[in-house]
Amino acid sequence: MSERQHNLIVPSHIACVMDGNGRWAKERGLKRTDGHLEGEEALHRVVQAANDLGVEWLTVYAFSTENWKRPPSEVAFLMKLVDESVLLKRRDELHEKNVRVKVIGRRDWRVPRKVLKRIDETVELTKDNTGMTLTIAFNYGSQAELVDAVRKIIDSGVQASDVDEKRISANLYDAAIPDVDLWIRTSGEYRLSNFMTWQASYAEMVFLDTYWPDMDKGQLEDAIEEFSRRHRRFGGL
Ligand code: IPE
Ligand code: IPE
Ligand code: MG
């Protein structure tokens, strides 16, 4: 362990908005999709780094419920990238590293069946792994997640007076995923963009100027170092 790693307080749950692929590509005179390809490599690096650092939960924003507004060709590219690279190409290695993969988001008609099948296979393959949990937020939005949770609660016939924070948490896409400790966004944007807003109610937020494709272990450690310096109070003293 390096001197630096020794001083880090490693958050249990890190959530990451992987932003800036398009701008990374534009700066290099490349296509936006080249930025996404490079972003997939960065995701792989960050997963390895988080696993090495002992992070228990890593949740990454791969496709938002609002990203359907992009041109169909870019949407199709992102669907294929998640299917063939993030899931198919990497899953054996993730499995070998004892990483458990989860996927949260809406399984609606817009997501190709092939992708849903690949999600199910990958989740099934890795479900008994006991190392880090990598959760891929895909066709995910916090507002949709809350709407879906409220629908489930109403359908279950629970009385309004029995609805509390615990009940809502228990009806999110995956009740086992804990609240977020460290919420990171790359690319110099200071927005939530509908990512884990319920779970990040008391998260420490770190905004990095780096475009996502340039993200590496050192930058992740920078964010964790910043987290280590924060004093969390949770409303107390
Ligand atoms: C993030 O990069 C990746 C996804 C949203 C899938 P962007 O594609 O948003 O890149 P910028 O923000 O346009 O640079
Ligand atoms: C958030 O980034 C979504 C993902 C990283 C998957 P966006 O680039 O879509 O967010 P906005 O449009 O800048 O808010
Ligand atoms: Mg963006």
mmCIF file of C-alpha atoms in Angstrom, residues 28 34 45 71 103 129 155 165 189:
data_model
loop_
_atom_site.group_PDB
_atom_site.id
_atom_site.type_symbol
_atom_site.label_atom_id
_atom_site.label_comp_id
_atom_site.label_asym_id
_atom_site.label_seq_id
_atom_site.Cartn_x
_atom_site.Cartn_y
_atom_site.Cartn_z
ATOM 1 C CA ARG A 28 -9.301 15.728 -30.512
ATOM 2 C CA ASP A 34 -14.971 7.625 -30.166
ATOM 3 C CA ARG A 45 -9.799 1.332 -15.211
ATOM 4 C CA PRO A 71 -29.686 11.354 -32.104
ATOM 5 C CA VAL A 103 -28.159 -3.037 -13.176
ATOM 6 C CA ASN A 129 -19.731 -12.932 -5.948
ATOM 7 C CA ASP A 155 -49.984 -1.537 -5.694
ATOM 8 C CA GLU A 165 -38.280 6.844 4.264
ATOM 9 C CA GLU A 189 -20.388 20.195 -14.914
#
